[in-house]
Coordinates of N, CA, C and O in Angstrom, one line a residue:
M1 N 28.1 -14.8 -18.2 CA 27.1 -15.2 -16.9 C 26.6 -16.0 -16.8 O 25.7 -16.7 -17.7
S2 N 27.8 -16.6 -15.9 CA 26.3 -18.1 -15.2 C 25.2 -17.4 -14.2 O 25.2 -16.5 -13.5
T3 N 24.0 -18.1 -14.4 CA 23.1 -18.3 -13.3 C 23.4 -19.5 -12.4 O 23.4 -20.3 -12.3
Q4 N 23.0 -19.0 -11.3 CA 22.3 -19.5 -10.2 C 21.1 -20.1 -9.2 O 20.7 -18.6 -9.0
V5 N 21.0 -21.1 -9.3 CA 19.9 -21.6 -9.1 C 19.7 -21.3 -7.8 O 20.0 -21.8 -6.9
I6 N 18.7 -19.8 -7.1 CA 18.3 -20.4 -5.6 C 17.3 -21.3 -5.7 O 17.1 -22.1 -3.9
A7 N 15.8 -21.2 -5.6 CA 14.6 -22.2 -5.7 C 14.2 -22.1 -6.6 O 14.7 -22.1 -7.8
D8 N 13.6 -23.4 -6.6 CA 12.8 -23.8 -7.4 C 12.2 -25.0 -6.8 O 12.9 -25.9 -5.7
T9 N 10.9 -24.9 -6.8 CA 9.4 -25.3 -6.6 C 8.5 -26.3 -7.6 O 8.4 -25.1 -8.5
T10 N 7.7 -26.1 -7.5 CA 6.0 -26.2 -7.8 C 5.2 -26.3 -6.9 O 3.7 -26.8 -7.1
R11 N 5.4 -26.1 -5.5 CA 4.0 -25.5 -5.0 C 4.3 -24.1 -4.5 O 3.6 -24.1 -3.4
A12 N 5.0 -23.5 -4.9 CA 4.7 -22.0 -4.2 C 3.0 -21.6 -4.6 O 2.2 -21.5 -5.9
L13 N 3.0 -20.5 -4.0 CA 1.6 -19.9 -3.8 C 1.4 -18.8 -4.2 O 2.5 -17.7 -3.9
T14 N 0.5 -18.5 -4.9 CA 0.2 -17.3 -5.4 C -0.8 -15.7 -4.8 O -1.2 -16.5 -4.6
L15 N 0.1 -15.1 -4.2 CA -0.8 -14.3 -2.9 C -1.1 -13.3 -4.2 O -0.5 -12.2 -4.2
R16 N -2.3 -12.6 -3.8 CA -2.7 -11.5 -4.5 C -3.1 -9.9 -3.7 O -4.1 -10.8 -3.1
E17 N -2.6 -8.9 -3.8 CA -2.8 -7.8 -2.8 C -3.8 -6.6 -4.1 O -2.9 -6.2 -4.8
A18 N -4.5 -5.9 -3.5 CA -4.9 -5.0 -4.5 C -5.3 -4.9 -5.5 O -4.6 -6.1 -6.1
N19 N -3.6 -3.8 -5.6 CA -3.7 -3.1 -7.5 C -1.8 -3.6 -7.4 O -1.4 -3.2 -8.3
Y20 N -1.0 -4.6 -6.3 CA 0.0 -4.9 -6.3 C 0.1 -6.2 -7.6 O -1.0 -7.3 -8.0
P21 N 1.1 -6.1 -8.4 CA 1.7 -8.1 -9.1 C 1.6 -8.8 -8.1 O 2.2 -9.1 -7.2
P22 N 1.3 -9.8 -9.1 CA 0.9 -11.0 -8.1 C 2.3 -11.8 -7.3 O 3.2 -11.4 -7.9
V23 N 2.8 -12.0 -6.5 CA 3.8 -12.4 -5.3 C 3.5 -14.0 -5.3 O 2.6 -15.0 -4.7
Q24 N 5.6 -14.4 -5.9 CA 5.3 -16.2 -5.4 C 5.6 -16.4 -4.6 O 7.2 -15.9 -4.1
Y25 N 5.3 -16.7 -3.3 CA 5.5 -17.5 -2.4 C 5.9 -18.8 -1.5 O 5.6 -19.8 -2.5
I26 N 7.9 -19.1 -1.9 CA 8.0 -20.2 -1.7 C 8.2 -21.2 -1.0 O 9.0 -20.2 0.1
P27 N 8.0 -22.1 -1.0 CA 8.1 -22.8 0.6 C 10.2 -22.8 1.1 O 10.6 -23.3 0.4
L28 N 10.6 -22.6 1.7 CA 11.9 -22.0 2.9 C 12.5 -23.4 2.3 O 13.5 -23.6 2.3
E29 N 11.5 -24.4 2.1 CA 12.6 -26.1 2.2 C 12.6 -26.1 1.1 O 13.6 -27.0 0.1
D30 N 12.9 -25.4 0.0 CA 13.2 -25.9 -1.6 C 13.3 -24.4 -1.7 O 13.4 -23.9 -3.1
V31 N 13.8 -23.0 -1.3 CA 15.5 -22.6 -1.7 C 16.7 -23.6 -0.5 O 16.2 -23.7 0.0
D32 N 18.0 -22.8 -1.7 CA 18.8 -23.1 -1.1 C 19.9 -22.4 -0.3 O 19.9 -21.5 -0.6
Q33 N 18.5 -22.6 1.1 CA 19.1 -21.5 2.1 C 20.6 -21.8 2.5 O 20.6 -19.6 2.9
V34 N 21.5 -22.6 2.3 CA 22.8 -22.5 2.5 C 23.0 -20.3 1.6 O 24.4 -19.5 1.4
L35 N 22.8 -20.5 0.0 CA 23.4 -19.0 -1.3 C 22.1 -17.9 0.1 O 22.0 -16.7 -0.2
L36 N 21.7 -18.5 1.5 CA 20.8 -17.3 2.2 C 21.6 -16.7 3.6 O 22.4 -17.7 3.9
T37 N 21.8 -15.1 3.7 CA 22.2 -14.9 5.2 C 21.1 -14.3 6.0 O 20.3 -13.0 5.0
A38 N 20.2 -14.3 6.5 CA 19.6 -13.6 7.8 C 20.0 -12.3 7.7 O 21.3 -11.9 8.3
S39 N 19.0 -11.2 7.7 CA 19.7 -9.8 7.7 C 18.5 -9.5 9.1 O 18.0 -9.6 9.6
A40 N 18.8 -8.2 9.4 CA 18.6 -7.9 10.9 C 17.5 -7.2 10.6 O 16.9 -5.9 11.2
T41 N 16.9 -6.5 8.8 CA 15.9 -6.4 8.5 C 14.7 -6.4 9.3 O 14.1 -7.9 8.6
Q42 N 13.7 -5.0 9.6 CA 12.0 -6.1 9.9 C 11.3 -5.5 9.2 O 11.4 -4.3 9.6
T43 N 10.0 -5.4 8.6 CA 9.4 -4.3 8.5 C 7.9 -4.9 9.3 O 7.6 -6.4 8.8
Y44 N 7.3 -4.0 9.0 CA 5.3 -4.5 8.7 C 4.3 -4.2 7.9 O 4.6 -3.0 7.3
C45 N 3.5 -5.2 7.9 CA 2.6 -4.8 7.1 C 1.4 -5.1 7.7 O 0.8 -6.2 8.1
P46 N 0.6 -4.1 7.4 CA -0.2 -4.8 8.4 C -2.1 -5.9 8.3 O -2.9 -6.1 8.6
Y47 N -1.6 -6.4 6.7 CA -2.2 -7.2 6.6 C -1.8 -8.4 6.4 O -2.2 -9.6 6.7
K48 N -0.5 -8.7 6.9 CA 0.0 -9.9 6.7 C 1.5 -10.0 8.3 O 1.2 -11.1 8.8
G49 N 1.2 -9.1 8.8 CA 2.6 -9.2 10.0 C 3.9 -8.0 10.0 O 4.2 -7.2 8.6
D50 N 4.7 -9.0 10.9 CA 6.3 -8.7 10.3 C 6.7 -9.7 9.3 O 6.5 -11.0 10.1
A51 N 8.3 -8.6 9.1 CA 8.3 -9.1 7.7 C 9.5 -10.1 8.1 O 10.3 -8.7 8.8
S52 N 10.7 -10.1 8.3 CA 11.6 -10.5 7.8 C 12.5 -11.3 6.6 O 11.8 -11.4 6.2
Y53 N 14.1 -10.8 7.1 CA 14.9 -10.5 5.2 C 16.1 -12.3 4.9 O 16.4 -11.8 6.9
Y54 N 15.7 -11.9 4.1 CA 18.0 -12.4 4.2 C 18.2 -11.8 3.0 O 17.3 -11.6 2.0
S55 N 19.4 -11.8 2.2 CA 20.4 -10.7 1.8 C 20.8 -12.4 1.2 O 21.3 -13.8 1.4
I56 N 20.6 -12.1 -0.6 CA 21.2 -13.4 -1.2 C 22.9 -12.8 -1.3 O 23.6 -12.4 -1.6
T57 N 23.8 -14.6 -1.7 CA 25.3 -14.3 -0.9 C 25.8 -14.8 -1.7 O 27.0 -14.6 -1.6
V58 N 25.6 -14.9 -3.0 CA 25.8 -15.2 -4.7 C 25.4 -13.6 -5.5 O 24.9 -13.6 -5.5
G59 N 26.2 -14.5 -7.3 CA 26.1 -13.7 -7.4 C 26.8 -11.9 -7.6 O 25.9 -11.0 -7.8
G60 N 27.6 -11.6 -6.6 CA 27.4 -10.0 -5.9 C 27.2 -10.6 -4.6 O 27.5 -8.3 -4.5
G61 N 26.1 -10.5 -4.5 CA 25.4 -10.5 -3.3 C 24.0 -9.4 -4.1 O 24.6 -8.6 -4.7
R62 N 23.0 -9.8 -3.3 CA 21.9 -8.5 -2.9 C 21.0 -8.3 -1.4 O 21.0 -9.6 -1.2
P63 N 21.1 -7.6 -1.0 CA 21.3 -7.1 -0.2 C 19.6 -7.5 -0.1 O 18.5 -6.3 -0.4
D64 N 18.7 -7.9 1.4 CA 17.2 -7.8 1.6 C 16.6 -8.1 0.8 O 15.6 -7.2 0.1
A65 N 16.9 -9.2 -0.3 CA 16.6 -9.6 -1.4 C 15.0 -10.5 -1.4 O 14.3 -11.3 -1.9
V66 N 15.0 -11.2 -0.2 CA 14.2 -11.7 0.0 C 13.5 -12.1 1.5 O 13.5 -11.4 2.2
W67 N 12.4 -12.3 1.5 CA 11.3 -12.1 3.2 C 10.9 -12.7 3.3 O 10.0 -14.5 2.3
S68 N 10.3 -12.8 4.1 CA 9.2 -13.6 5.1 C 8.3 -13.6 6.1 O 8.4 -12.5 6.8
Y69 N 8.0 -14.3 6.0 CA 6.7 -13.0 7.3 C 6.2 -15.0 7.9 O 5.7 -16.3 8.2
R70 N 7.4 -15.0 9.2 CA 6.8 -16.1 9.6 C 6.0 -16.5 10.8 O 5.1 -17.8 11.0
E71 N 5.6 -15.9 10.7 CA 4.2 -15.7 11.8 C 3.0 -14.3 11.3 O 2.2 -13.6 12.0
P72 N 2.7 -15.4 9.4 CA 1.7 -13.9 9.8 C 0.2 -13.8 10.1 O -0.4 -15.0 10.8
Y73 N -0.2 -13.1 10.0 CA -2.0 -13.1 10.5 C -2.6 -14.2 9.9 O -2.1 -14.6 8.8
D74 N -4.0 -14.8 10.1 CA -4.3 -15.4 10.3 C -4.6 -16.0 8.3 O -4.9 -16.5 7.8
A75 N -5.6 -14.8 8.1 CA -6.0 -14.1 6.7 C -4.4 -15.0 5.3 O -5.1 -15.3 4.5
V76 N -3.7 -15.3 5.6 CA -2.8 -15.2 5.4 C -1.9 -16.3 5.9 O -0.6 -16.7 4.9
A77 N -2.1 -16.5 6.4 CA -1.2 -18.2 7.6 C -0.4 -18.8 6.4 O 0.2 -19.8 6.7
D78 N -1.5 -19.4 5.0 CA -0.6 -20.5 4.3 C 0.8 -19.6 3.7 O 1.8 -20.6 3.1
I79 N 0.8 -18.6 4.1 CA 2.3 -18.3 3.8 C 3.8 -18.7 4.3 O 4.7 -18.1 4.2
A80 N 3.6 -18.7 6.0 CA 4.2 -19.0 7.2 C 4.9 -20.5 6.3 O 4.6 -21.1 6.0
G81 N 6.3 -20.5 6.7 CA 7.5 -21.4 6.3 C 7.3 -21.1 5.2 O 7.8 -22.1 3.9
H82 N 7.2 -19.5 4.1 CA 7.5 -19.4 2.7 C 8.7 -18.0 2.9 O 8.0 -17.8 3.3
V83 N 9.4 -18.7 1.6 CA 9.2 -17.2 1.3 C 9.0 -15.8 0.1 O 8.8 -17.1 -0.6
A84 N 9.6 -15.3 -0.1 CA 9.7 -14.4 -1.7 C 10.6 -13.5 -2.2 O 11.6 -12.7 -1.1
F85 N 10.9 -13.1 -3.0 CA 12.1 -12.8 -3.5 C 11.4 -11.6 -4.6 O 10.4 -10.9 -5.2
Y86 N 12.6 -10.4 -4.5 CA 11.9 -8.6 -4.8 C 12.7 -9.0 -6.4 O 13.7 -9.8 -7.0
P87 N 11.7 -8.7 -7.3 CA 11.9 -9.5 -8.8 C 12.5 -8.6 -9.3 O 13.8 -8.9 -10.6
E88 N 12.9 -6.8 -8.3 CA 14.1 -6.6 -9.9 C 15.6 -6.5 -8.9 O 16.5 -6.5 -9.4
Q89 N 15.7 -8.0 -8.1 CA 16.8 -8.3 -6.9 C 17.2 -9.4 -7.8 O 18.3 -9.2 -7.9
V90 N 16.1 -10.3 -8.1 CA 16.6 -11.5 -8.9 C 15.4 -11.5 -10.8 O 14.2 -10.8 -10.5
D91 N 16.1 -12.9 -11.3 CA 15.3 -13.2 -12.3 C 14.1 -14.9 -11.6 O 14.3 -15.5 -11.6
I92 N 12.7 -14.0 -12.1 CA 11.7 -14.8 -11.3 C 11.2 -16.5 -12.6 O 10.9 -14.8 -13.3
V93 N 11.0 -17.4 -12.7 CA 10.7 -17.5 -13.5 C 9.7 -18.6 -13.1 O 10.0 -19.8 -12.5
V94 N 8.8 -18.8 -13.5 CA 7.5 -19.0 -13.3 C 6.2 -19.8 -14.4 O 6.4 -19.6 -15.5
G95 N 7.1 -20.8 -14.1 CA 6.3 -22.1 -15.4 C 4.6 -22.5 -15.5 O 4.1 -22.3 -14.5
T96 N 4.5 -23.4 -16.4 CA 3.0 -23.4 -16.5 C 2.3 -24.5 -16.7 O 3.2 -25.8 -16.2

């Protein structure tokens, strides 16, 4: 099985919330956007705002595997222009 790199960055932001595992938010410009398709799915988080989703189009496809807060609330404004990946949908490797 071959591996397809979807994102590669040294500029990820780590967001920690309550008792949830930390989430890596990657600048969208560090993602191979050709491999993503915007989804109609949207959700709301009372701490971050409205989320939009992308599906991954390679490797058999992964619907709604990526999310983004295009206009996050001020408390998390740094994640604007970044995306995060569901770890159960992709392999995430964080270097040291």
